[in-house]
């Protein structure tokens, strides 16, 4: 089983030195990690130790190299979360409210016409500097009022995508044409123009312009009720996990990594 990491915090720049959770090192002395990776390791280690304290994992279990955990630890963490995170079934009213507030979220046949400038995250790249360049470009292109000429020029000069030679044009896309994390940021809304935020994907940071939208067909509530309930359960689970990690961090000795901590009981 592959190692899992549970992230409850936001990304940042690189961090030097050795970070520890209750004396257990999260990184090697010569291992320079960005804040996101370090916090992911910290959250995973908090859960691994909690599983040991709950008697779900042998006290002999130790973390592996580069943040990896054993298959036994991964299974024990799953058991721990199943026990500690009690997620209620969303009510009919909650599902209907979500459906009314997100009319395009489950559209069938939805398409968007996009352009983008991709700042690719590649091995050895300074992610902090890359983000600063991408954010500066985002502001510049949102302020441009020239019919899109500046966007085309920026894509041709800066984009790490072959589409840059076509002014960043990606054409008409459906959800299935995009990486899931990219699709979540682009589909299911009515936004037109250069989006006010960078879109993060496995490929890097994107400045995205929505040129046009085709909303497709809007299914009836009864057709998507189960999918909405799944979405709401997942949101509740993520919030409960964040709160549980805050509780664990509040009771732990945390060195070299910034984690939110809470000394109050877990509230769901």
XYZ file of C-alpha atoms in Angstrom:
268
model
C 0.000 0.000 0.000
C 1.324 3.445 -0.897
C 2.061 5.872 1.901
C -0.591 8.514 2.513
C -0.164 12.063 3.727
C -2.898 14.200 5.247
C -2.548 17.932 4.623
C -4.516 20.487 6.633
C -2.493 23.604 5.978
C -1.517 25.932 3.170
C 1.675 25.876 1.059
C 4.632 28.254 1.390
C 8.360 28.586 0.817
C 11.292 26.327 1.597
C 12.266 25.407 5.167
C 15.725 24.503 6.456
C 16.687 22.556 9.588
C 15.180 19.499 11.221
C 11.510 19.552 12.215
C 10.129 17.124 14.802
C 6.840 15.858 16.186
C 7.288 14.623 19.777
C 10.980 14.148 19.071
C 10.496 12.200 15.813
C 12.385 13.849 12.943
C 10.376 14.710 9.833
C 13.340 15.338 7.549
C 17.055 14.725 7.266
C 19.572 17.419 8.198
C 20.515 17.976 4.538
C 16.937 17.723 3.223
C 15.469 21.103 2.249
C 11.670 20.958 2.039
C 9.005 23.454 1.079
C 6.527 24.271 3.854
C 3.692 22.329 2.243
C 5.665 19.075 2.115
C 6.945 19.566 5.651
C 3.443 20.165 6.998
C 2.132 17.136 5.135
C 4.785 15.031 6.847
C 3.938 16.580 10.208
C 0.228 15.797 9.819
C 0.973 12.228 8.781
C 3.305 11.782 11.755
C 0.703 13.176 14.150
C -1.773 10.592 12.888
C 0.778 7.746 12.953
C 1.592 8.487 16.597
C -2.101 8.822 17.456
C -2.708 5.384 15.947
C 0.050 3.983 18.160
C -1.425 5.617 21.249
C -4.829 4.171 20.368
C -3.365 0.654 20.215
C -4.026 0.354 16.482
C -0.341 0.278 15.504
C 2.636 -1.452 17.065
C 4.896 0.718 19.204
C 7.804 -0.680 17.170
C 6.577 1.014 13.981
C 8.824 3.872 12.843
C 8.496 6.348 9.952
C 10.460 5.542 6.814
C 12.677 7.783 4.740
C 11.437 10.953 2.983
C 8.137 10.970 4.835
C 7.040 7.463 3.895
C 5.093 5.309 6.352
C 4.610 1.563 6.494
C 1.575 -0.237 5.064
C 0.659 -1.159 8.643
C 0.749 2.512 9.666
C -1.368 3.542 6.695
C -3.982 0.921 7.564
C -3.932 1.918 11.231
C -4.464 5.581 10.323
C -7.477 4.599 8.220
C -8.901 2.735 11.209
C -8.189 5.690 13.495
C -9.959 8.151 11.216
C -12.933 5.839 10.745
C -13.282 5.779 14.531
C -12.579 9.433 15.330
C -14.240 11.263 12.441
C -17.961 10.673 12.719
C -19.444 12.318 9.626
C -23.255 12.590 9.605
C -25.333 11.994 6.491
C -26.267 15.374 4.941
C -29.932 16.242 5.235
C -32.318 16.661 2.337
C -32.484 20.375 3.115
C -28.695 20.739 3.025
C -28.517 18.930 -0.314
C -31.205 21.168 -1.811
C -29.445 24.296 -0.557
C -26.219 23.151 -2.200
C -28.058 22.372 -5.441
C -29.668 25.827 -5.481
C -26.370 27.574 -4.706
C -24.348 25.624 -7.309
C -26.660 25.224 -10.317
C -23.800 24.447 -12.713
C -21.908 22.047 -10.473
C -23.400 18.916 -12.053
C -24.139 20.211 -15.526
C -24.069 17.577 -18.264
C -22.156 18.547 -21.382
C -20.669 21.693 -19.839
C -17.840 23.187 -21.890
C -15.488 26.141 -21.462
C -13.292 27.938 -23.962
C -9.969 28.706 -22.305
C -6.625 30.399 -22.673
C -3.831 30.031 -20.147
C -0.264 30.896 -19.272
C 1.437 27.953 -17.567
C 4.273 28.425 -15.091
C 5.460 24.820 -14.859
C 6.820 23.349 -11.636
C 9.876 21.359 -12.695
C 12.681 19.697 -10.692
C 14.944 22.283 -9.126
C 12.642 25.238 -9.718
C 12.311 27.826 -6.940
C 8.579 27.465 -6.251
C 8.377 30.669 -4.221
C 9.908 32.759 -6.996
C 7.772 30.987 -9.582
C 4.644 31.857 -7.607
C 5.707 35.512 -7.355
C 6.197 35.696 -11.129
C 2.852 34.005 -11.746
C 1.030 36.325 -9.326
C 2.595 39.400 -10.955
C 1.506 38.134 -14.360
C -2.011 37.471 -13.058
C -2.356 41.065 -11.849
C -0.935 42.470 -15.086
C -3.289 40.463 -17.303
C -6.358 41.174 -15.181
C -5.640 44.887 -15.528
C -5.100 44.733 -19.300
C -7.844 46.316 -21.393
C -6.675 45.635 -24.921
C -8.989 42.945 -26.262
C -6.687 40.096 -25.217
C -3.528 41.071 -27.091
C -1.403 41.267 -23.940
C -2.570 37.796 -22.843
C -1.476 36.348 -26.200
C 1.910 38.041 -25.933
C 2.414 36.813 -22.349
C 1.515 33.242 -23.315
C 3.922 33.293 -26.250
C 6.762 34.631 -24.109
C 6.249 32.917 -20.744
C 3.985 29.881 -20.987
C 5.583 26.450 -20.565
C 2.759 24.907 -22.588
C 2.858 24.367 -26.392
C -0.382 26.364 -26.533
C 1.716 29.450 -25.888
C 2.465 29.609 -29.614
C -1.292 30.038 -30.170
C -1.638 32.771 -27.581
C -2.356 30.224 -24.853
C -5.526 29.030 -26.610
C -6.751 25.626 -25.383
C -9.998 25.676 -27.332
C -13.253 24.227 -26.003
C -12.744 21.752 -23.153
C -14.953 19.501 -21.037
C -14.204 18.347 -17.499
C -12.878 15.067 -18.866
C -10.281 16.913 -20.933
C -8.647 18.437 -17.832
C -6.796 17.242 -14.756
C -9.383 16.944 -11.938
C -7.785 19.639 -9.777
C -7.779 22.029 -12.751
C -11.395 21.219 -13.651
C -12.582 21.925 -10.086
C -11.304 25.504 -10.387
C -12.677 26.219 -13.842
C -15.999 24.420 -14.234
C -19.259 24.789 -12.323
C -19.369 28.600 -12.182
C -20.339 31.554 -14.370
C -16.971 33.365 -14.274
C -15.835 34.916 -17.561
C -12.498 36.612 -18.229
C -9.142 36.232 -16.485
C -9.820 34.404 -13.227
C -8.959 36.341 -10.076
C -6.764 33.536 -8.727
C -3.979 31.287 -9.897
C -5.186 27.811 -10.781
C -2.986 25.072 -9.308
C -2.551 21.740 -11.057
C -0.039 18.885 -11.153
C 1.636 20.745 -14.032
C 2.199 24.018 -12.203
C 0.517 27.406 -11.798
C -1.895 28.675 -14.426
C -3.140 32.151 -15.240
C -6.476 31.234 -16.820
C -8.850 33.220 -19.000
C -12.349 31.880 -19.583
C -13.254 33.159 -23.052
C -16.739 31.620 -23.201
C -18.956 29.068 -21.476
C -21.526 26.538 -22.623
C -23.405 25.492 -19.464
C -24.808 22.297 -20.990
C -27.915 20.680 -19.527
C -28.868 21.205 -15.884
C -30.130 17.921 -14.351
C -33.011 17.852 -11.875
C -32.221 17.680 -8.172
C -33.364 14.038 -7.916
C -30.799 13.027 -10.554
C -27.843 14.494 -8.676
C -28.946 14.168 -5.050
C -26.565 11.262 -4.388
C -23.595 13.092 -5.930
C -24.366 16.213 -3.887
C -24.589 14.173 -0.688
C -21.176 12.664 -1.468
C -19.714 16.148 -1.991
C -21.133 17.417 1.299
C -19.899 14.359 3.202
C -16.415 14.874 1.789
C -16.420 18.551 2.788
C -17.538 17.654 6.314
C -14.892 14.923 6.544
C -12.117 17.331 5.497
C -13.238 19.891 8.089
C -13.381 17.216 10.774
C -9.900 16.009 9.832
C -8.539 19.557 10.036
C -10.034 19.989 13.499
C -8.729 16.606 14.649
C -5.221 17.461 13.447
C -5.405 20.785 15.281
C -6.322 18.900 18.440
C -3.412 16.472 17.998
C -1.004 19.346 17.301
C -2.168 21.133 20.450
C -1.247 18.104 22.548
C 2.101 17.437 20.811
C 5.596 18.891 21.050
C 5.981 20.450 17.607
C 9.387 21.761 16.521
C 10.402 23.470 13.299
C 7.022 23.426 11.560
C 4.027 25.746 11.934
C 0.762 23.906 12.608
C -2.565 25.208 13.826
C -3.192 23.930 17.351
C -6.346 23.786 19.496
C -6.724 22.970 23.164
C -10.501 22.584 22.928
C -12.336 19.352 22.130
C -12.999 18.410 18.526
C -16.212 20.054 17.382
C -17.947 18.677 14.309
